[in-house]
Amino acid sequence: MEVISWLGAYFVKSEMYEKAMEYFQKAAQIQPKEVKWRLMVASCYRRIGSYQLALRTYEEIEKSHPDNLECLNYLVRLCKELGMKDKKEEYQSKLARAEQEQAKLASMRTMQDVSSMHAQQEFNGGGSRRDEGYVGYGEFHARAPETDSLMQQGQMDAAAEVARAVAERQAAGGAKKVISKAKKEEDDDWGDEELGEDLLPM
């Protein structure tokens, strides 16, 4: 798989998208449950100007992965470029729902982390952990309150920031990513990463 992936990325970097597509299609056959290969095929279609094939590929991906933000984002963009207003609005709505769901999940994970941290602290007790802010055996077997409350406050602030950002996006009616990693406005799925010299063919 590494070789197929590397060859696909090499041909993308060389702007030989048809050739890259062959390798990504092979990878998709080998790992049919891995959505990234089909996303890369769709991206190659986009880059060579085959917008209808790209649209069809993204629509197939969306059926099996309805919460994939990258797929939904490109469906919105393609429908806009192709003048498909109704479809664009449909996918924009799905994208907003998927972003909201991911924001909820991220917030729940943060709360679970806080809860498990408290449970671990109660279980561990204190004793020899004075250097980490723990109080000794005769002093309640717990992390010192000021350290604990600072950690909890930081995680609560992060969860509140995520929820606030989602609410602002919903109020604005937009379909911009809130939780997923920041994405460039240009059509570059592979980022600015340079292939290492050790990966290039000799």
PDB file of N, CA and C in Angstrom, residues 113-168:
ATOM      1  N   ASP A 113     -13.229  13.446  28.965  1.00  0.00           N
ATOM      2  CA  ASP A 113     -11.838  13.532  29.408  1.00  0.00           C
ATOM      3  C   ASP A 113     -11.754  14.130  30.807  1.00  0.00           C
ATOM      4  N   VAL A 114     -12.553  15.166  31.056  1.00  0.00           N
ATOM      5  CA  VAL A 114     -12.569  15.799  32.378  1.00  0.00           C
ATOM      6  C   VAL A 114     -13.062  14.796  33.416  1.00  0.00           C
ATOM      7  N   SER A 115     -14.136  14.072  33.081  1.00  0.00           N
ATOM      8  CA  SER A 115     -14.690  13.092  34.024  1.00  0.00           C
ATOM      9  C   SER A 115     -13.712  11.968  34.308  1.00  0.00           C
ATOM     10  N   SER A 116     -13.078  11.442  33.256  1.00  0.00           N
ATOM     11  CA  SER A 116     -12.139  10.341  33.479  1.00  0.00           C
ATOM     12  C   SER A 116     -10.910  10.812  34.246  1.00  0.00           C
ATOM     13  N   MET A 117     -10.523  12.073  34.041  1.00  0.00           N
ATOM     14  CA  MET A 117      -9.395  12.631  34.776  1.00  0.00           C
ATOM     15  C   MET A 117      -9.727  12.671  36.275  1.00  0.00           C
ATOM     16  N   HIS A 118     -10.957  13.092  36.599  1.00  0.00           N
ATOM     17  CA  HIS A 118     -11.369  13.129  38.008  1.00  0.00           C
ATOM     18  C   HIS A 118     -11.431  11.727  38.607  1.00  0.00           C
ATOM     19  N   ALA A 119     -11.966  10.769  37.841  1.00  0.00           N
ATOM     20  CA  ALA A 119     -12.049   9.399  38.332  1.00  0.00           C
ATOM     21  C   ALA A 119     -10.651   8.827  38.572  1.00  0.00           C
ATOM     22  N   GLN A 120      -9.725   9.105  37.661  1.00  0.00           N
ATOM     23  CA  GLN A 120      -8.353   8.625  37.808  1.00  0.00           C
ATOM     24  C   GLN A 120      -7.693   9.239  39.044  1.00  0.00           C
ATOM     25  N   GLN A 121      -7.962  10.504  39.288  1.00  0.00           N
ATOM     26  CA  GLN A 121      -7.380  11.181  40.447  1.00  0.00           C
ATOM     27  C   GLN A 121      -7.880  10.547  41.740  1.00  0.00           C
ATOM     28  N   GLU A 122      -9.184  10.243  41.777  1.00  0.00           N
ATOM     29  CA  GLU A 122      -9.746   9.622  42.977  1.00  0.00           C
ATOM     30  C   GLU A 122      -9.174   8.230  43.181  1.00  0.00           C
ATOM     31  N   PHE A 123      -8.986   7.492  42.084  1.00  0.00           N
ATOM     32  CA  PHE A 123      -8.460   6.145  42.159  1.00  0.00           C
ATOM     33  C   PHE A 123      -7.000   6.140  42.598  1.00  0.00           C
ATOM     34  N   ASN A 124      -6.185   7.062  42.049  1.00  0.00           N
ATOM     35  CA  ASN A 124      -4.752   7.091  42.317  1.00  0.00           C
ATOM     36  C   ASN A 124      -4.413   7.492  43.749  1.00  0.00           C
ATOM     37  N   GLY A 125      -5.220   8.319  44.328  1.00  0.00           N
ATOM     38  CA  GLY A 125      -4.895   8.796  45.671  1.00  0.00           C
ATOM     39  C   GLY A 125      -3.748   9.772  45.627  1.00  0.00           C
ATOM     40  N   GLY A 126      -2.891   9.743  46.624  1.00  0.00           N
ATOM     41  CA  GLY A 126      -1.808  10.730  46.661  1.00  0.00           C
ATOM     42  C   GLY A 126      -0.493  10.079  46.958  1.00  0.00           C
ATOM     43  N   GLY A 127      -0.003  10.253  48.187  1.00  0.00           N
ATOM     44  CA  GLY A 127       1.233   9.604  48.613  1.00  0.00           C
ATOM     45  C   GLY A 127       2.462  10.200  47.992  1.00  0.00           C
ATOM     46  N   SER A 128       3.091   9.494  47.062  1.00  0.00           N
ATOM     47  CA  SER A 128       4.386   9.904  46.537  1.00  0.00           C
ATOM     48  C   SER A 128       4.284  10.863  45.360  1.00  0.00           C
ATOM     49  N   ARG A 129       3.133  11.490  45.118  1.00  0.00           N
ATOM     50  CA  ARG A 129       2.969  12.299  43.923  1.00  0.00           C
ATOM     51  C   ARG A 129       2.968  13.781  44.235  1.00  0.00           C
ATOM     52  N   ARG A 130       3.643  14.199  45.291  1.00  0.00           N
ATOM     53  CA  ARG A 130       3.650  15.605  45.681  1.00  0.00           C
ATOM     54  C   ARG A 130       4.168  16.519  44.578  1.00  0.00           C
ATOM     55  N   ASP A 131       5.132  16.029  43.819  1.00  0.00           N
ATOM     56  CA  ASP A 131       5.717  16.861  42.772  1.00  0.00           C
ATOM     57  C   ASP A 131       4.737  17.157  41.647  1.00  0.00           C
ATOM     58  N   GLU A 132       3.621  16.404  41.547  1.00  0.00           N
ATOM     59  CA  GLU A 132       2.642  16.634  40.495  1.00  0.00           C
ATOM     60  C   GLU A 132       1.416  17.353  41.034  1.00  0.00           C
ATOM     61  N   GLY A 133       1.504  17.892  42.218  1.00  0.00           N
ATOM     62  CA  GLY A 133       0.375  18.628  42.772  1.00  0.00           C
ATOM     63  C   GLY A 133      -0.556  17.772  43.617  1.00  0.00           C
ATOM     64  N   TYR A 134      -0.162  16.536  43.951  1.00  0.00           N
ATOM     65  CA  TYR A 134      -1.006  15.678  44.763  1.00  0.00           C
ATOM     66  C   TYR A 134      -0.724  15.923  46.240  1.00  0.00           C
ATOM     67  N   VAL A 135      -1.755  15.733  47.030  1.00  0.00           N
ATOM     68  CA  VAL A 135      -1.661  15.892  48.480  1.00  0.00           C
ATOM     69  C   VAL A 135      -1.457  14.510  49.082  1.00  0.00           C
ATOM     70  N   GLY A 136      -0.680  14.391  50.151  1.00  0.00           N
ATOM     71  CA  GLY A 136      -0.326  13.104  50.740  1.00  0.00           C
ATOM     72  C   GLY A 136      -1.489  12.323  51.330  1.00  0.00           C
ATOM     73  N   TYR A 137      -1.201  11.114  51.849  1.00  0.00           N
ATOM     74  CA  TYR A 137      -2.221  10.203  52.328  1.00  0.00           C
ATOM     75  C   TYR A 137      -3.098  10.782  53.423  1.00  0.00           C
ATOM     76  N   GLY A 138      -2.509  11.525  54.328  1.00  0.00           N
ATOM     77  CA  GLY A 138      -3.313  12.069  55.413  1.00  0.00           C
ATOM     78  C   GLY A 138      -4.069  13.316  55.010  1.00  0.00           C
ATOM     79  N   GLU A 139      -3.991  13.673  53.762  1.00  0.00           N
ATOM     80  CA  GLU A 139      -4.577  14.943  53.333  1.00  0.00           C
ATOM     81  C   GLU A 139      -5.541  14.771  52.165  1.00  0.00           C
ATOM     82  N   PHE A 140      -6.443  13.787  52.216  1.00  0.00           N
ATOM     83  CA  PHE A 140      -7.550  13.566  51.277  1.00  0.00           C
ATOM     84  C   PHE A 140      -7.211  12.779  50.004  1.00  0.00           C
ATOM     85  N   HIS A 141      -5.972  12.405  49.738  1.00  0.00           N
ATOM     86  CA  HIS A 141      -5.635  11.553  48.588  1.00  0.00           C
ATOM     87  C   HIS A 141      -6.126  12.132  47.267  1.00  0.00           C
ATOM     88  N   ALA A 142      -5.948  13.379  47.029  1.00  0.00           N
ATOM     89  CA  ALA A 142      -6.446  13.964  45.774  1.00  0.00           C
ATOM     90  C   ALA A 142      -5.502  15.037  45.272  1.00  0.00           C
ATOM     91  N   ARG A 143      -5.677  15.414  44.029  1.00  0.00           N
ATOM     92  CA  ARG A 143      -4.887  16.493  43.451  1.00  0.00           C
ATOM     93  C   ARG A 143      -5.255  17.793  44.157  1.00  0.00           C
ATOM     94  N   ALA A 144      -4.261  18.630  44.332  1.00  0.00           N
ATOM     95  CA  ALA A 144      -4.507  19.918  44.968  1.00  0.00           C
ATOM     96  C   ALA A 144      -5.587  20.672  44.198  1.00  0.00           C
ATOM     97  N   PRO A 145      -6.564  21.268  44.874  1.00  0.00           N
ATOM     98  CA  PRO A 145      -7.725  21.880  44.213  1.00  0.00           C
ATOM     99  C   PRO A 145      -7.375  22.959  43.192  1.00  0.00           C
ATOM    100  N   GLU A 146      -6.363  23.771  43.470  1.00  0.00           N
ATOM    101  CA  GLU A 146      -6.078  24.854  42.527  1.00  0.00           C
ATOM    102  C   GLU A 146      -5.584  24.312  41.188  1.00  0.00           C
ATOM    103  N   THR A 147      -4.782  23.246  41.208  1.00  0.00           N
ATOM    104  CA  THR A 147      -4.295  22.651  39.963  1.00  0.00           C
ATOM    105  C   THR A 147      -5.446  22.000  39.220  1.00  0.00           C
ATOM    106  N   ASP A 148      -6.273  21.259  39.940  1.00  0.00           N
ATOM    107  CA  ASP A 148      -7.413  20.567  39.364  1.00  0.00           C
ATOM    108  C   ASP A 148      -8.376  21.551  38.704  1.00  0.00           C
ATOM    109  N   SER A 149      -8.713  22.611  39.397  1.00  0.00           N
ATOM    110  CA  SER A 149      -9.691  23.547  38.854  1.00  0.00           C
ATOM    111  C   SER A 149      -9.136  24.286  37.645  1.00  0.00           C
ATOM    112  N   LEU A 150      -7.830  24.543  37.609  1.00  0.00           N
ATOM    113  CA  LEU A 150      -7.238  25.186  36.438  1.00  0.00           C
ATOM    114  C   LEU A 150      -7.319  24.281  35.215  1.00  0.00           C
ATOM    115  N   MET A 151      -7.016  22.991  35.401  1.00  0.00           N
ATOM    116  CA  MET A 151      -7.092  22.047  34.290  1.00  0.00           C
ATOM    117  C   MET A 151      -8.523  21.925  33.790  1.00  0.00           C
ATOM    118  N   GLN A 152      -9.460  21.774  34.707  1.00  0.00           N
ATOM    119  CA  GLN A 152     -10.858  21.629  34.329  1.00  0.00           C
ATOM    120  C   GLN A 152     -11.343  22.894  33.624  1.00  0.00           C
ATOM    121  N   GLN A 153     -10.976  24.050  34.127  1.00  0.00           N
ATOM    122  CA  GLN A 153     -11.413  25.308  33.524  1.00  0.00           C
ATOM    123  C   GLN A 153     -10.899  25.434  32.089  1.00  0.00           C
ATOM    124  N   GLY A 154      -9.653  25.031  31.856  1.00  0.00           N
ATOM    125  CA  GLY A 154      -9.099  25.094  30.508  1.00  0.00           C
ATOM    126  C   GLY A 154      -9.861  24.208  29.539  1.00  0.00           C
ATOM    127  N   GLN A 155     -10.219  22.999  29.964  1.00  0.00           N
ATOM    128  CA  GLN A 155     -10.972  22.096  29.102  1.00  0.00           C
ATOM    129  C   GLN A 155     -12.401  22.592  28.904  1.00  0.00           C
ATOM    130  N   MET A 156     -12.990  23.149  29.929  1.00  0.00           N
ATOM    131  CA  MET A 156     -14.344  23.694  29.817  1.00  0.00           C
ATOM    132  C   MET A 156     -14.341  24.887  28.864  1.00  0.00           C
ATOM    133  N   ASP A 157     -13.301  25.727  28.950  1.00  0.00           N
ATOM    134  CA  ASP A 157     -13.203  26.876  28.044  1.00  0.00           C
ATOM    135  C   ASP A 157     -13.108  26.415  26.594  1.00  0.00           C
ATOM    136  N   ALA A 158     -12.339  25.353  26.348  1.00  0.00           N
ATOM    137  CA  ALA A 158     -12.196  24.841  24.979  1.00  0.00           C
ATOM    138  C   ALA A 158     -13.526  24.329  24.455  1.00  0.00           C
ATOM    139  N   ALA A 159     -14.270  23.601  25.286  1.00  0.00           N
ATOM    140  CA  ALA A 159     -15.576  23.091  24.871  1.00  0.00           C
ATOM    141  C   ALA A 159     -16.549  24.237  24.607  1.00  0.00           C
ATOM    142  N   ALA A 160     -16.518  25.252  25.454  1.00  0.00           N
ATOM    143  CA  ALA A 160     -17.398  26.403  25.275  1.00  0.00           C
ATOM    144  C   ALA A 160     -17.057  27.144  23.986  1.00  0.00           C
ATOM    145  N   GLU A 161     -15.772  27.238  23.674  1.00  0.00           N
ATOM    146  CA  GLU A 161     -15.344  27.924  22.439  1.00  0.00           C
ATOM    147  C   GLU A 161     -15.852  27.187  21.214  1.00  0.00           C
ATOM    148  N   VAL A 162     -15.796  25.859  21.229  1.00  0.00           N
ATOM    149  CA  VAL A 162     -16.296  25.061  20.110  1.00  0.00           C
ATOM    150  C   VAL A 162     -17.797  25.280  19.948  1.00  0.00           C
ATOM    151  N   ALA A 163     -18.535  25.199  21.045  1.00  0.00           N
ATOM    152  CA  ALA A 163     -19.989  25.385  20.987  1.00  0.00           C
ATOM    153  C   ALA A 163     -20.336  26.791  20.497  1.00  0.00           C
ATOM    154  N   ARG A 164     -19.603  27.793  20.948  1.00  0.00           N
ATOM    155  CA  ARG A 164     -19.854  29.175  20.538  1.00  0.00           C
ATOM    156  C   ARG A 164     -19.597  29.337  19.032  1.00  0.00           C
ATOM    157  N   ALA A 165     -18.519  28.736  18.545  1.00  0.00           N
ATOM    158  CA  ALA A 165     -18.189  28.841  17.117  1.00  0.00           C
ATOM    159  C   ALA A 165     -19.271  28.194  16.256  1.00  0.00           C
ATOM    160  N   VAL A 166     -19.775  27.042  16.693  1.00  0.00           N
ATOM    161  CA  VAL A 166     -20.837  26.367  15.947  1.00  0.00           C
ATOM    162  C   VAL A 166     -22.093  27.223  15.933  1.00  0.00           C
ATOM    163  N   ALA A 167     -22.454  27.795  17.070  1.00  0.00           N
ATOM    164  CA  ALA A 167     -23.643  28.640  17.145  1.00  0.00           C
ATOM    165  C   ALA A 167     -23.512  29.850  16.230  1.00  0.00           C
ATOM    166  N   GLU A 168     -22.344  30.458  16.196  1.00  0.00           N
ATOM    167  CA  GLU A 168     -22.120  31.613  15.318  1.00  0.00           C
ATOM    168  C   GLU A 168     -22.251  31.212  13.856  1.00  0.00           C
TER     169      GLU A 168
END
